Coordinates of C-alpha atoms in Angstrom, one line a residue:
X294 CA 71.2 36.6 131.6
X295 CA 70.5 37.2 127.6
X296 CA 73.2 37.7 125.0
X297 CA 75.0 40.8 124.1
X298 CA 76.6 39.5 121.2
X299 CA 73.7 39.1 118.6
X300 CA 71.1 41.7 118.9
X301 CA 71.3 43.1 122.6
X302 CA 68.5 45.8 121.5
X303 CA 65.9 43.1 120.6
X304 CA 66.8 40.1 122.6
X305 CA 67.4 42.0 126.0
X306 CA 65.0 45.0 125.7
X307 CA 62.7 44.1 123.1
X308 CA 63.7 47.1 120.9
X309 CA 63.7 47.0 117.3
X310 CA 67.0 48.4 115.4
X311 CA 66.3 50.1 112.1
X312 CA 67.9 51.1 108.7
X313 CA 68.8 54.6 109.3
X314 CA 68.2 56.6 106.2
X315 CA 67.3 59.7 108.2
X316 CA 71.2 61.0 109.4
X317 CA 73.3 60.8 111.9
X318 CA 71.4 62.7 114.6
X319 CA 72.0 61.9 118.3
X320 CA 68.2 60.7 118.7
X321 CA 68.8 58.0 116.3
X322 CA 72.1 56.8 117.8
X323 CA 74.4 59.0 115.8
X324 CA 76.6 56.6 113.5
X325 CA 77.8 52.8 113.2
X326 CA 81.1 52.6 114.4
X327 CA 83.7 50.6 111.9
X328 CA 85.0 47.2 113.3
X329 CA 88.5 48.7 113.6
X330 CA 87.0 51.5 116.2
X331 CA 85.1 48.6 118.2
X332 CA 88.0 46.5 118.2
X333 CA 90.4 49.6 119.8
X334 CA 87.7 50.4 122.2
X335 CA 87.6 46.8 123.3
X336 CA 91.5 46.4 123.8
X337 CA 91.5 49.7 125.8
X338 CA 89.1 48.2 128.2
X339 CA 91.7 45.4 129.1
X340 CA 94.1 47.9 131.0
X341 CA 94.4 50.7 133.2
X342 CA 95.9 53.9 132.3
X343 CA 96.4 57.5 133.7
X344 CA 93.7 59.3 132.5
X345 CA 95.2 62.7 132.5
X346 CA 98.3 61.3 130.7
X347 CA 95.9 59.6 128.1
X348 CA 94.1 62.7 127.4
X349 CA 97.1 64.8 127.0
X350 CA 98.8 62.2 124.8
X351 CA 95.6 61.6 122.6
X352 CA 95.1 65.2 122.1
X353 CA 98.9 65.6 120.9
X354 CA 98.3 62.7 118.5
X355 CA 95.0 64.2 117.1
X356 CA 96.6 67.6 116.5
X357 CA 99.6 65.9 114.6
X358 CA 97.1 63.8 112.5
X359 CA 94.9 66.7 111.6
X360 CA 97.4 69.4 111.4
X361 CA 96.4 71.8 114.0
X362 CA 97.8 73.4 116.8
X363 CA 95.9 71.3 119.7
X364 CA 93.1 69.1 120.2
X365 CA 91.0 67.8 123.0
X366 CA 88.4 65.0 123.2
X367 CA 85.0 66.3 124.8
X368 CA 82.1 64.3 126.2
X369 CA 80.3 65.1 122.8
X370 CA 80.2 68.3 120.8
X371 CA 77.8 70.0 123.3
X372 CA 79.6 69.4 126.2
X373 CA 82.8 70.6 124.1
X374 CA 81.2 74.1 123.6
X375 CA 80.4 74.2 127.2
X376 CA 84.1 73.4 127.9
X377 CA 85.3 76.1 125.6
X378 CA 82.9 78.6 127.1
X379 CA 84.7 77.6 130.6
X380 CA 88.1 77.9 128.9
X381 CA 87.3 81.3 127.7
X382 CA 86.3 82.6 131.0
X383 CA 89.1 80.8 133.3
X384 CA 92.0 80.5 130.9
X385 CA 94.5 78.7 132.8
X386 CA 94.1 80.4 136.1
X387 CA 93.4 77.5 138.8
X388 CA 91.4 80.1 141.1
X389 CA 89.0 80.9 138.3
X390 CA 88.5 77.2 137.3
X391 CA 87.8 76.2 140.8
X392 CA 85.5 79.2 141.1
X393 CA 83.1 78.2 138.3
X394 CA 80.2 78.8 138.0
X395 CA 80.8 81.9 139.7
X396 CA 81.9 84.6 137.4
X397 CA 81.7 88.0 139.3
X398 CA 85.6 89.0 138.9
X399 CA 86.0 88.3 135.6
X400 CA 84.4 88.4 131.8
X401 CA 81.5 85.9 131.4
X402 CA 79.4 87.1 128.5
X403 CA 78.9 85.1 125.4
X404 CA 77.7 86.9 122.2
X405 CA 75.4 84.3 120.5
X406 CA 72.9 84.3 117.7
X407 CA 69.5 83.0 118.0
X408 CA 69.7 81.4 114.5
X409 CA 70.6 77.9 115.9
X410 CA 67.5 76.4 117.3
X411 CA 69.6 74.0 119.8
X412 CA 68.8 75.3 123.2
X413 CA 71.0 72.7 124.8
X414 CA 74.0 74.5 123.6
X415 CA 72.9 77.8 125.3
X416 CA 72.1 75.9 128.4
X417 CA 75.6 74.3 128.3
X418 CA 77.1 77.8 128.3
X419 CA 74.8 79.1 130.8
X420 CA 75.5 75.8 133.2
X421 CA 79.3 76.8 133.4
X422 CA 78.5 80.2 134.4
X423 CA 78.1 82.0 131.2
X424 CA 75.8 85.0 130.7
X425 CA 74.4 85.2 126.9
X426 CA 74.0 88.2 125.0
X427 CA 71.5 86.9 122.2
X428 CA 71.3 88.8 119.0
X429 CA 69.7 88.1 115.6
X430 CA 66.8 85.9 115.1
X431 CA 65.9 82.3 113.9
X432 CA 66.5 83.5 110.3
X433 CA 69.1 86.1 110.4
X434 CA 72.4 85.6 112.2
X435 CA 73.0 89.7 112.6
X436 CA 76.5 89.8 112.0
X437 CA 76.8 93.3 112.6
X438 CA 74.9 93.1 115.7
X439 CA 77.0 90.3 117.0
X440 CA 80.0 92.7 116.6
X441 CA 78.3 95.7 118.2
X442 CA 77.3 93.4 121.2
X443 CA 81.0 92.9 122.0
X444 CA 81.8 94.6 125.3
X445 CA 84.1 94.7 128.4
X446 CA 82.5 91.5 129.6
X447 CA 82.5 89.4 126.7
X448 CA 84.3 86.3 127.3
X449 CA 84.0 84.9 123.7
X450 CA 81.8 85.0 120.4
X451 CA 79.9 81.9 119.3
X452 CA 79.0 80.9 115.7
X453 CA 77.0 78.0 114.6
X454 CA 78.8 77.1 111.2
X455 CA 76.5 75.7 108.7
X456 CA 73.7 78.4 109.7
X457 CA 76.3 80.8 109.6
X458 CA 78.8 81.0 106.9
X459 CA 82.5 81.1 106.7
X460 CA 82.2 84.9 105.4
X461 CA 80.4 85.2 108.6
X462 CA 83.3 83.9 110.6
X463 CA 86.0 85.6 108.8
X464 CA 84.1 88.8 109.7
X465 CA 83.3 88.0 113.1
X466 CA 86.8 86.5 113.9
X467 CA 88.4 89.7 112.4
X468 CA 86.2 92.2 114.5
X469 CA 86.7 89.8 117.5
X470 CA 90.4 89.7 117.3
X471 CA 90.7 93.7 117.1
X472 CA 88.9 93.5 120.5
X473 CA 91.1 90.6 122.1
X474 CA 87.7 88.5 122.1
X475 CA 88.0 84.6 121.0
X476 CA 85.5 82.9 118.5
X477 CA 84.2 79.4 119.6
X478 CA 82.6 77.7 116.4
X479 CA 80.1 75.0 116.9
X480 CA 80.5 72.9 113.8
X481 CA 79.2 69.6 115.4
X482 CA 77.8 68.2 112.2
X483 CA 79.8 69.8 109.7
X484 CA 81.8 67.1 108.1
X485 CA 82.4 66.4 105.5
X486 CA 84.3 67.9 103.7
X487 CA 87.4 66.9 105.8
X488 CA 89.0 70.2 105.2
X489 CA 86.6 71.8 107.6
X490 CA 88.7 70.2 110.6
X491 CA 91.4 73.1 109.5
X492 CA 89.8 75.6 107.4
X493 CA 87.6 77.1 110.3
X494 CA 90.6 77.7 112.2
X495 CA 92.5 79.1 109.3
X496 CA 89.8 81.8 108.9
X497 CA 90.3 83.1 112.7
X498 CA 88.3 80.6 115.0
X499 CA 90.1 80.3 118.1
X500 CA 88.2 77.0 119.2
X501 CA 86.3 74.5 116.7
X502 CA 84.0 71.9 118.0
X503 CA 82.9 68.6 115.9
X504 CA 81.0 65.7 117.0
X505 CA 83.2 62.4 117.4
X506 CA 79.9 60.0 116.4
X507 CA 78.6 61.6 113.5
X508 CA 80.6 61.7 110.2
X509 CA 83.9 60.9 112.0
X510 CA 82.1 57.4 113.2
X511 CA 83.7 57.3 116.7
X512 CA 81.8 56.8 120.0
X513 CA 78.7 58.9 120.1
X514 CA 79.9 60.1 123.4
X515 CA 82.9 61.8 122.1
X516 CA 83.5 65.2 120.7
X517 CA 86.5 66.8 119.1
X518 CA 87.9 70.3 120.3
X519 CA 90.5 71.8 117.9
X520 CA 92.3 75.2 118.1
X521 CA 94.6 77.5 120.1
X522 CA 97.1 75.6 122.2
X523 CA 96.5 78.0 125.3
X524 CA 92.6 77.9 124.8
X525 CA 92.7 73.8 124.2
X526 CA 94.9 73.5 127.6
X527 CA 92.3 75.6 129.5
X528 CA 89.5 73.3 128.1
X529 CA 91.5 70.5 129.6
X530 CA 91.7 71.9 132.9
X531 CA 88.1 72.6 133.1
X532 CA 87.2 69.1 131.9
X533 CA 87.5 65.5 133.2
X534 CA 89.2 64.1 135.1
X535 CA 90.3 67.3 137.0
X536 CA 88.2 68.4 139.8
X537 CA 86.5 71.2 138.0
X538 CA 83.2 71.9 136.4
X539 CA 83.4 69.6 133.6
X540 CA 84.4 66.4 135.9
X541 CA 80.8 65.0 135.2
X542 CA 81.0 65.4 131.5
X543 CA 83.5 62.3 131.5
X544 CA 85.2 60.5 128.6
X545 CA 86.5 57.1 129.4
X546 CA 89.5 55.3 128.3
X547 CA 87.8 53.3 125.7
X548 CA 85.9 56.4 124.0
X549 CA 89.4 58.2 123.9
X550 CA 91.1 55.2 122.4
X551 CA 87.9 54.6 120.0
X552 CA 88.0 58.4 118.9
X553 CA 91.7 58.1 117.9
X554 CA 91.2 55.0 115.7
X555 CA 88.0 56.9 114.1
X556 CA 89.8 60.1 113.3
X557 CA 92.7 57.8 111.9
X558 CA 90.0 56.1 109.4
X559 CA 88.4 59.1 108.7
X560 CA 91.6 61.1 107.4
X561 CA 92.5 57.9 105.3
X562 CA 89.4 57.6 103.6
X563 CA 89.1 58.5 100.1
X564 CA 86.6 61.4 100.5
X565 CA 85.5 61.8 96.6
X566 CA 84.9 58.2 96.5
X567 CA 82.7 58.0 99.5
X568 CA 80.7 61.3 98.2
X569 CA 80.4 59.4 94.9
X570 CA 79.2 56.3 96.5
X571 CA 76.4 58.0 98.5
X572 CA 75.4 59.9 95.4
X573 CA 75.1 56.6 93.5
X574 CA 72.9 55.0 96.4
X575 CA 70.3 58.1 96.1
X576 CA 70.4 57.9 92.4
X577 CA 69.6 54.1 92.7
X578 CA 66.6 54.9 94.9
X579 CA 65.4 57.8 92.9
X580 CA 65.5 55.8 89.8
X581 CA 62.9 53.2 91.6
X582 CA 60.8 55.9 92.8
X583 CA 60.4 58.1 89.6
X584 CA 59.1 54.9 87.6
X585 CA 55.9 55.3 90.0
X586 CA 53.1 57.9 88.7
X587 CA 52.7 60.8 91.1
X588 CA 56.2 60.5 92.6
X589 CA 59.3 62.9 92.1
X590 CA 62.6 61.9 93.4
X591 CA 65.7 64.1 92.9
X592 CA 69.3 64.0 94.3
X593 CA 70.6 67.5 95.5
X594 CA 72.2 69.5 98.4
X595 CA 69.5 71.5 99.2
X596 CA 67.6 71.3 102.5
X597 CA 68.6 72.4 106.1
X598 CA 71.3 74.7 106.0
X599 CA 73.0 73.3 109.1
X600 CA 73.8 69.9 107.0
X601 CA 77.1 69.4 105.4
X602 CA 77.1 71.2 101.8
X603 CA 79.2 68.5 100.5
X604 CA 76.8 65.7 101.1
X605 CA 74.0 65.3 98.5
X606 CA 70.4 63.7 99.8
X607 CA 67.3 62.5 98.1
X608 CA 64.1 64.4 98.1
X609 CA 61.0 62.4 97.4
X610 CA 57.7 64.7 96.8
X611 CA 54.2 63.7 95.7
X612 CA 51.6 65.0 93.4
X613 CA 49.1 67.0 95.7
X614 CA 46.2 64.8 94.9
X615 CA 48.1 61.7 95.8
X616 CA 47.6 59.9 99.0
X617 CA 49.2 58.8 101.3
X618 CA 51.2 61.8 102.3
X619 CA 54.8 62.0 103.2
X620 CA 54.3 61.7 107.2
X621 CA 52.2 58.6 107.1
X622 CA 54.8 57.1 104.6
X623 CA 57.3 57.8 106.9
X624 CA 55.1 56.3 109.7
X625 CA 54.6 52.9 108.0
X626 CA 58.1 52.5 106.9
X627 CA 59.4 52.9 110.7
X628 CA 56.4 50.5 111.6
X629 CA 57.2 47.9 109.0
X630 CA 59.8 45.0 108.5
X631 CA 62.6 45.9 108.4
X632 CA 61.9 49.3 110.1
X633 CA 63.5 52.3 108.2
X634 CA 63.9 55.7 109.5
X635 CA 63.3 58.7 107.5
X636 CA 62.4 62.4 107.8
X637 CA 60.4 65.0 106.6
X638 CA 61.2 68.4 105.2
X639 CA 57.7 70.2 104.7
X640 CA 55.9 67.8 102.3
X641 CA 59.1 66.2 101.1
X642 CA 60.9 63.0 102.5
X643 CA 64.5 63.2 102.8
X644 CA 66.9 60.5 102.4
X645 CA 70.3 60.8 103.9
X646 CA 73.0 58.6 102.4
X647 CA 75.4 59.0 105.3
X648 CA 74.1 56.4 107.6
X649 CA 72.9 53.8 105.3
X650 CA 75.0 50.6 105.3
X651 CA 75.9 48.5 102.4
X652 CA 73.0 47.1 100.9
X653 CA 70.5 49.4 102.6
X654 CA 69.9 51.5 99.7
X655 CA 68.3 48.6 97.7
X656 CA 65.9 48.0 100.6
X657 CA 65.1 51.5 101.1
X658 CA 64.0 51.5 97.5
X659 CA 62.2 48.4 97.5
X660 CA 60.1 49.3 100.7
X661 CA 59.5 52.8 99.6
X662 CA 57.9 51.4 96.6
X663 CA 55.9 48.9 98.0
X664 CA 54.5 51.6 100.7
X665 CA 53.9 53.9 98.1
X666 CA 52.1 51.7 95.7
X667 CA 50.3 50.1 98.6
X668 CA 49.0 53.4 99.8

């Protein structure tokens, strides 16, 4: 049997790892976990533990560390949203929990904007029995339309933070509260700033979901659900390891302990220092690229609206008559050695510092310059 210790992707499977300058998307493996997180997971793997008790105690510990009412570790953020939907339909009623996805006897509608293109979030809500009331468009969240869509069968309102704003949240939460309806916030990728862990709840959200495997750098198969104690308890009742609709969305003992360790590290990190280091990496890359005729590199916070606003990114554009184009440069860098993953935003190449490891920025700058000059 081959070795798992050095490079299991390459040695066992013939796959090439890459330098990730594209960001912590699920398709690229999320983030690289710190050594302390890996060690915590390895230690957890060596013992048996009552999973219900572990889930409950881990939630209590997370709520205490973060400063929120209650917390639950889900199987990723999208699973977390689905479990929040289940919780808003069932509450703590064991008959409703056992009856999902059948919902004829209780509210099962979720007012949701079309502004977010991730259909798997919609599918997750539907998979647990929710019925979607879709409003707005891909470019407009339609706050007034969302409020108008709240009715007697509304179980919750769903907001996509990043594509919808904190002002949107405050307005929707106020209107929903007047009607006795909770608000679920999908904030999967909205860290940093760390303050989002509490500020979205302070603005009136009932449940907020974050990815555990992006900025927190925990196991990618984890999500973090924060919010009202009664609703978080309802999330638990609908999730693994209970005999409920979320049983298949399993989080193992190793992932639970790993996320605990990751959150502890995340909360202890000097956020301003980390943001400054990321900007310094980007400015170093920009300086190398701006020395090449026909290349324009800048550092800023523009780009996809759903990206965390606190994180600067690099944007590389090219004179119109220059070849090769951005797409071919991205392809060549991915195919090269070392392999480097970048992404496009229209005609620009985006460089995301959040997933670059120490020393990666220098390699990215050198290889980009080589490919551009060579082209």
